mmCIF file of C-alpha atoms in Angstrom:
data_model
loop_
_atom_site.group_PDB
_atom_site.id
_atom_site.type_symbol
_atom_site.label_atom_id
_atom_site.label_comp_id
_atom_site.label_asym_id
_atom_site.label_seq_id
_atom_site.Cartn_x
_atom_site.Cartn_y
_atom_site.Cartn_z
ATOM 1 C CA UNK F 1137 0.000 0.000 0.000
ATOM 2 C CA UNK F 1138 1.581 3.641 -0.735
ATOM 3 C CA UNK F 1139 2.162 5.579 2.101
ATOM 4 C CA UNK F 1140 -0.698 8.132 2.795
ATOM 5 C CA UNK F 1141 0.749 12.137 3.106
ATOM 6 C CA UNK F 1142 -0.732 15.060 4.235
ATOM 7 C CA UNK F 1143 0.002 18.368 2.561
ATOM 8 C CA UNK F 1144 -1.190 21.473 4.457
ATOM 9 C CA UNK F 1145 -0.674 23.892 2.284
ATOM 10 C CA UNK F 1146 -2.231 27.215 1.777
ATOM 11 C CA UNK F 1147 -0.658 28.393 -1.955
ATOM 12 C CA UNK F 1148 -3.043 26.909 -4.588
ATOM 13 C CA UNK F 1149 -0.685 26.902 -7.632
ATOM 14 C CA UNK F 1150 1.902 25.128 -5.200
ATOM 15 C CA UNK F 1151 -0.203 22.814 -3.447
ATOM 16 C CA UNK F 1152 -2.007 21.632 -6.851
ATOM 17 C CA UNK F 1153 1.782 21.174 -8.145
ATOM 18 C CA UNK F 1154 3.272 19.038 -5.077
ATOM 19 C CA UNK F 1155 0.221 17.120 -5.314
ATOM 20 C CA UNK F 1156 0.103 16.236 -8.089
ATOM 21 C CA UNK F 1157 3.891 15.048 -8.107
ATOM 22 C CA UNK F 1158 3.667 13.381 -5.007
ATOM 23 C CA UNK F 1159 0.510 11.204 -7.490
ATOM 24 C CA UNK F 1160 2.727 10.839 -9.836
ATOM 25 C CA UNK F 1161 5.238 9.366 -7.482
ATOM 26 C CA UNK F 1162 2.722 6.685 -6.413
ATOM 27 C CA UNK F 1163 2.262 8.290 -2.955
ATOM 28 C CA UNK F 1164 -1.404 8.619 -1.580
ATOM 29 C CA UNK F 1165 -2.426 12.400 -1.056
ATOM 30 C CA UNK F 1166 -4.757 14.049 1.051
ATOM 31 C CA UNK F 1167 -4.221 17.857 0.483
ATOM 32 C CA UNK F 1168 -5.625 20.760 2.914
ATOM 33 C CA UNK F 1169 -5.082 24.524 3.338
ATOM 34 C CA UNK F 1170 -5.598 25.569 6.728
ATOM 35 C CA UNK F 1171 -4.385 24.032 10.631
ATOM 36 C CA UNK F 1172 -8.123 23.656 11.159
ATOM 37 C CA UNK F 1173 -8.493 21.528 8.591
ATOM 38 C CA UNK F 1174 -4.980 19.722 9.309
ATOM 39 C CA UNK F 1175 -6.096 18.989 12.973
ATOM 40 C CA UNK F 1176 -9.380 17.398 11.901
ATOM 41 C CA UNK F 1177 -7.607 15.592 9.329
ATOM 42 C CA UNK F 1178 -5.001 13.841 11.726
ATOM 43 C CA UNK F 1179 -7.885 12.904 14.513
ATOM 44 C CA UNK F 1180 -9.925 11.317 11.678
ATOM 45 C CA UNK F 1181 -6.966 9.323 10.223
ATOM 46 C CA UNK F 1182 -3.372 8.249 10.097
ATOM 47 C CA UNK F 1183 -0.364 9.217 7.815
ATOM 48 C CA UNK F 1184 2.544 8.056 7.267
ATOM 49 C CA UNK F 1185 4.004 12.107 6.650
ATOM 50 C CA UNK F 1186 2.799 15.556 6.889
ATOM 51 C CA UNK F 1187 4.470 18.036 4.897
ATOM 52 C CA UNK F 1188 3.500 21.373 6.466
ATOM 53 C CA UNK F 1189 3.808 25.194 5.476
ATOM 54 C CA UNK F 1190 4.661 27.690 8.180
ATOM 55 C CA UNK F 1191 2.448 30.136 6.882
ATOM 56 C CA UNK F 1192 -0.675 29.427 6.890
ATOM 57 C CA UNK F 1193 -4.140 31.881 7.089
ATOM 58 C CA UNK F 1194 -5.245 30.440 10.416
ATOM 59 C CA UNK F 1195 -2.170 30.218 12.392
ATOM 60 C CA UNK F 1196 0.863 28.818 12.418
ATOM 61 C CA UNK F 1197 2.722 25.047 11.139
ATOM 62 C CA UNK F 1198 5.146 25.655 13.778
ATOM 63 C CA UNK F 1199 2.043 25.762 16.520
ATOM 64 C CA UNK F 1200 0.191 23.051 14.399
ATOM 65 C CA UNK F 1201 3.357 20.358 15.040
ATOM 66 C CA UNK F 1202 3.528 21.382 18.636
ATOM 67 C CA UNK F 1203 0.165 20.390 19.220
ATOM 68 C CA UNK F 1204 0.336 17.327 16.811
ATOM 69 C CA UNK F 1205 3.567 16.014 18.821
ATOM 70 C CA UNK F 1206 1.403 16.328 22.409
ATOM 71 C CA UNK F 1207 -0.589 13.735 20.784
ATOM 72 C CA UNK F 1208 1.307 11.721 17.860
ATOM 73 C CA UNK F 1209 4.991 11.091 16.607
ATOM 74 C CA UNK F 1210 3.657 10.995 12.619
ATOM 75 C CA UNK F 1211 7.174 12.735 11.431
ATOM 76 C CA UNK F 1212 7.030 16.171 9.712
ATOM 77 C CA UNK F 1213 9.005 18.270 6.915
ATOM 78 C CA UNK F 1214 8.257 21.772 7.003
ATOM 79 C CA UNK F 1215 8.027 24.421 4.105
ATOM 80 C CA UNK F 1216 9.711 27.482 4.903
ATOM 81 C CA UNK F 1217 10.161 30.255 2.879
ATOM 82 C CA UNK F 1218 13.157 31.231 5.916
ATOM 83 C CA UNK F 1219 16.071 29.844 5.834
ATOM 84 C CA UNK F 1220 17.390 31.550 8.888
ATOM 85 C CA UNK F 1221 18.749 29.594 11.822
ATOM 86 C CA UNK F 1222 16.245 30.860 14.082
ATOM 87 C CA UNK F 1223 13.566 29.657 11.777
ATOM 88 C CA UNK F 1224 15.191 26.149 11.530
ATOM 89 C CA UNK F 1225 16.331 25.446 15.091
ATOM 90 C CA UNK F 1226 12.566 26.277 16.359
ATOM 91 C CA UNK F 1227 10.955 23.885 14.022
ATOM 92 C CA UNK F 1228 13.396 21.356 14.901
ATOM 93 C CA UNK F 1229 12.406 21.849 18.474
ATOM 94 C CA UNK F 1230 9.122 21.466 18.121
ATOM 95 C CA UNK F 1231 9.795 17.891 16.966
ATOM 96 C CA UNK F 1232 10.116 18.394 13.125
ATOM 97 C CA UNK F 1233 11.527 15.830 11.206
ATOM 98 C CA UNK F 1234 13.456 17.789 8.509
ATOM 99 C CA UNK F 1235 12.810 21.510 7.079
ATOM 100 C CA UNK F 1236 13.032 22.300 3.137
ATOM 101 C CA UNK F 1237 13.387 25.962 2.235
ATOM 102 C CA UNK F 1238 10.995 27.555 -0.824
ATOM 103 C CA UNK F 1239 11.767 27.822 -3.701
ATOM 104 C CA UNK F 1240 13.440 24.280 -3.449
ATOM 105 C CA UNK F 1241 14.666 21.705 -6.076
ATOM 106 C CA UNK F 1242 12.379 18.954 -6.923
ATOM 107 C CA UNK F 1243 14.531 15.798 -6.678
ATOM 108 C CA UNK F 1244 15.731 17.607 -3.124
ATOM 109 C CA UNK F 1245 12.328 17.262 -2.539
ATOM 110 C CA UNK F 1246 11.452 13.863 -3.156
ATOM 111 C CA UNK F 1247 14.446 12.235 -1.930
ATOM 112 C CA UNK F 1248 14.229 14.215 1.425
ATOM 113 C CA UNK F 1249 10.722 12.797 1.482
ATOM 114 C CA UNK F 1250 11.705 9.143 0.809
ATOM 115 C CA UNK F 1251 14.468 8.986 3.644
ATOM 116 C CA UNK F 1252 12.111 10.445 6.212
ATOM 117 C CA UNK F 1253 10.199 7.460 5.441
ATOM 118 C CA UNK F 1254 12.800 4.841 5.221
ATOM 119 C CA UNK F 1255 13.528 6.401 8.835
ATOM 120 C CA UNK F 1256 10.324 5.976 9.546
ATOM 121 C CA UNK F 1257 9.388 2.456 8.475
ATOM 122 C CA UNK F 1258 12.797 1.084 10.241
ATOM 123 C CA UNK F 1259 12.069 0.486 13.472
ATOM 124 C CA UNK F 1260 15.720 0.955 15.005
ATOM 125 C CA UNK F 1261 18.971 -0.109 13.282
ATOM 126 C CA UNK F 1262 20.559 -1.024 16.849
ATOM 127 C CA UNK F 1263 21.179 -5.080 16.502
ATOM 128 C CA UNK F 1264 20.112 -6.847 20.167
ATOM 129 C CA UNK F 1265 17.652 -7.352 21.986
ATOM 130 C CA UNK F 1266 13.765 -5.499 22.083
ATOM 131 C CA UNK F 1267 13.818 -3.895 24.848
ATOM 132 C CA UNK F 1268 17.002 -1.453 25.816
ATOM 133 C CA UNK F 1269 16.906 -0.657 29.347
ATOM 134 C CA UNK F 1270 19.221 1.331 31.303
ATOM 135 C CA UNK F 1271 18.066 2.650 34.740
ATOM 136 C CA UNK F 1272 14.643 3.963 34.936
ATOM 137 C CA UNK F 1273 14.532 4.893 31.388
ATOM 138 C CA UNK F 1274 12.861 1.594 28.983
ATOM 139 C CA UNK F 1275 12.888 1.325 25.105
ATOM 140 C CA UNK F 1276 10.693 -0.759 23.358
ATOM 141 C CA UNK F 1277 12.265 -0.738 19.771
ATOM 142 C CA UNK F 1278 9.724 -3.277 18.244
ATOM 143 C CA UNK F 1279 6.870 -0.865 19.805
ATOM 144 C CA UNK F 1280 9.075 2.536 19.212
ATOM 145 C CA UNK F 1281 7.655 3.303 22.535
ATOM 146 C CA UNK F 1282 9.744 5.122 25.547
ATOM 147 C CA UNK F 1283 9.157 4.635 29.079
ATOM 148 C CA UNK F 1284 10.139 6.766 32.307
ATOM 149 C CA UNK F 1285 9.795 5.165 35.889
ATOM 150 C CA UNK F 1286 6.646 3.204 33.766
ATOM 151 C CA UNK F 1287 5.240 6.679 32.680
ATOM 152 C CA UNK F 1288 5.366 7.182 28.874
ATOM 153 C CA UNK F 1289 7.796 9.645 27.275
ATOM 154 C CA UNK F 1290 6.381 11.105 23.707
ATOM 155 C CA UNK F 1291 9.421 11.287 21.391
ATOM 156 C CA UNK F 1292 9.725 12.049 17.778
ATOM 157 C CA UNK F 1293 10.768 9.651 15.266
ATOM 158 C CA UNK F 1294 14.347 11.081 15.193
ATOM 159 C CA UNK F 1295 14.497 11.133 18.751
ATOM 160 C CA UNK F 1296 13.301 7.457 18.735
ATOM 161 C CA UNK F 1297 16.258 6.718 16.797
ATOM 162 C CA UNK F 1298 18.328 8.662 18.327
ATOM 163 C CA UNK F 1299 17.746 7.507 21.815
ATOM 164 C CA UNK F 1300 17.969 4.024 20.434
ATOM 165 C CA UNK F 1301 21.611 4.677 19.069
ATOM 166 C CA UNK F 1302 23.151 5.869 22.116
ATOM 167 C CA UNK F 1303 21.566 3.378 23.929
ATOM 168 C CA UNK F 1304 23.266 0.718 22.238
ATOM 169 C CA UNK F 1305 26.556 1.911 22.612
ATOM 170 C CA UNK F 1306 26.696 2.653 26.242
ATOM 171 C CA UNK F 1307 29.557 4.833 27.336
ATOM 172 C CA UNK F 1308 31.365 5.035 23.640
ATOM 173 C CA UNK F 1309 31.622 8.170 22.269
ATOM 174 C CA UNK F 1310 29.597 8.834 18.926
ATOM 175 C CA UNK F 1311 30.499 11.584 16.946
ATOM 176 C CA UNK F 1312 28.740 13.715 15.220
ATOM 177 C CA UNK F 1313 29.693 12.787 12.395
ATOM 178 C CA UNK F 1314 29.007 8.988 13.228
ATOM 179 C CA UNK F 1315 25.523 9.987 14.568
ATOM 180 C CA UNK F 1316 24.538 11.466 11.224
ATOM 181 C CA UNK F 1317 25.762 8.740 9.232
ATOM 182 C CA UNK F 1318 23.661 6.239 11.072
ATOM 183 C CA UNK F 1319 20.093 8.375 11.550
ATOM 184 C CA UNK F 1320 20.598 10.311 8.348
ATOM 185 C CA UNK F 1321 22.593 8.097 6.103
ATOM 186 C CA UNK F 1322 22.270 9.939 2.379
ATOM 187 C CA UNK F 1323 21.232 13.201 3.533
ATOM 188 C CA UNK F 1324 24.175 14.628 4.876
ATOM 189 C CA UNK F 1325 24.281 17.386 2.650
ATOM 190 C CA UNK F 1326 20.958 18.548 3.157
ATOM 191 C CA UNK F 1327 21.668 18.511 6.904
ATOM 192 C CA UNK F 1328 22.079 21.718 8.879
ATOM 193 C CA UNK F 1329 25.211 21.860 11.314
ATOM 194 C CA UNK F 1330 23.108 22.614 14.457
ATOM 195 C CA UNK F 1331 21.283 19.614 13.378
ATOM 196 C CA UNK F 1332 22.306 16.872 15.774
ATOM 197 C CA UNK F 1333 22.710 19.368 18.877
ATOM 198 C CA UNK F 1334 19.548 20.525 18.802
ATOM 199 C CA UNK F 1335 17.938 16.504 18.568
ATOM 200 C CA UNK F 1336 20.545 16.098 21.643
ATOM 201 C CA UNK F 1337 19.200 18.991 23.546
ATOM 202 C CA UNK F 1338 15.479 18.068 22.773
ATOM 203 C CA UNK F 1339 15.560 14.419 23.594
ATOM 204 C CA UNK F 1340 17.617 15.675 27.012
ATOM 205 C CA UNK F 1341 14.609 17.631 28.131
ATOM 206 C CA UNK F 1342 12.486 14.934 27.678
ATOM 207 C CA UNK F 1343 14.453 11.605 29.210
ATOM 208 C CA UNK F 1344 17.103 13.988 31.436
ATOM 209 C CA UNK F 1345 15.517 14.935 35.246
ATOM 210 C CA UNK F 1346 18.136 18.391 35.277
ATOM 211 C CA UNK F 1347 18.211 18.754 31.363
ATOM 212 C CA UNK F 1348 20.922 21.585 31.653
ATOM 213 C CA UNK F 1349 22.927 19.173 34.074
ATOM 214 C CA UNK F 1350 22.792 16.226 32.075
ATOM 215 C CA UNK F 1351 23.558 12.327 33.630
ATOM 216 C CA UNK F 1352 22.772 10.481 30.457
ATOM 217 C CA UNK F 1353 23.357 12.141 27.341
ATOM 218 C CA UNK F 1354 27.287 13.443 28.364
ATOM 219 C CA UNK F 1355 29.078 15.595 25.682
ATOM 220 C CA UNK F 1356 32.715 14.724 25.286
ATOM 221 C CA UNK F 1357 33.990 18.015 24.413
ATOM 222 C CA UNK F 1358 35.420 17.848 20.877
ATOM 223 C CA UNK F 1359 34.862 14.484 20.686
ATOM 224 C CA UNK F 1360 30.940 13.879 20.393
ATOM 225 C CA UNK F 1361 28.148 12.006 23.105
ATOM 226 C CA UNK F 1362 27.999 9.333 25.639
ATOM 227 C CA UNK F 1363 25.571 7.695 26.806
ATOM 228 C CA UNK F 1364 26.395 6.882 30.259
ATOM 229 C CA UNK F 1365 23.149 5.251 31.391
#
């Protein structure tokens, strides 16, 4: 079955075009213009990926994913027509999945689109066992499902992954560099250099219990992360 999209998108020549390539890329489309429309779209089914402008006429994509990531991890790629840091680093935060700036190239488009989805449909790439555990903190890779003293922690897709990796490799030292080749093999040159710290610093807030005093996720100065669960 093709994987089902959402576009929220406001700009009709736009929208009619990505639509209509996404079609002709053998994805399923279902195509709206508004947040109203996107939250009523998400509560009456699932998707597989929601590419989502900033600007739209009833508010904005950046307040649309933070209330879509209170209640689901379905991984999104915004449309910006900023490219500024600012711009990028808050989407991130808010639990985006990747960030493509308008106008932008068409096979950047579609292959950004497909490895969001390969990252989505692989469940970890950690070899082991199902279940990672490391103090009061449990991952259920099968499940993609985080647990905190049995309470469950909402993470992104990329902060799935993420977590996953480090937990794997407790106490070695992942570079950045080795971090991006594992979660974002392909797309490093699409990537943006604040990239991986600011997945670090989100996932921290969520798993850490003093985020800016962190016991888990350790940075190695120079050197990369540690997990030292």
């Amino acid at each position: 079955m093709a994987p089902h999209l959402l576009l929220v998108e406001d700009d009709e020549a736009l929208h009619r075009g990505i639509e209509f390539t996404l079609r002709q890329e053998g994805y399923a489309v279902s195509g709206v213009r508004s947040v109203a429309d996107a939250r009523t779209a998400v509560l009456r089914q699932p998707f597989e990926l929601i590419i989502l402008d900033v600007q739209l006429p009833d508010g904005s994509g950046f307040d649309f994913c933070a209330w879509l990531r209170g209640r689901m991890d379905t991984p999104v790629i915004f449309l910006t027509a900023s490219d500024t840091e600012i711009d990028v680093v808050r989407g991130l935060d808010l639990g985006g999945d990747d960030y493509i700036t308008k106008p932008f190239r068409l096979r950047e488009f579609l292959s950004r689109i497909q490895a969001v989805l390969r990252r989505r449909s692989a469940k970890t790439q950690s070899p082991g066992d199902a279940v990672l555990q490391s103090g009061d903190l449990t991952v259920y890779l099968d499940e993609m499902r985080v647990e905190k003293q049995g309470q469950p922690v909402p993470l992104s897709m990329t902060e799935f992954r993420l977590l996953a990796l480090l937990m794997s490799h407790p106490r070695a030292v992942l570079s950045k560099e080795q971090i991006v080749q594992r979660l974002w093999q392909g797309e490093s040159d699409f990537l943006d250099d604040n990239t991986v710290a600011v997945n670090i610093r989100r996932l921290r807030e969520k798993i850490e219990d003093t985020p800016h005093d962190p016991q888990r996720i350790v940075t190695v100065r120079g050197a990369g992360y540690r997990w030292n669960g």
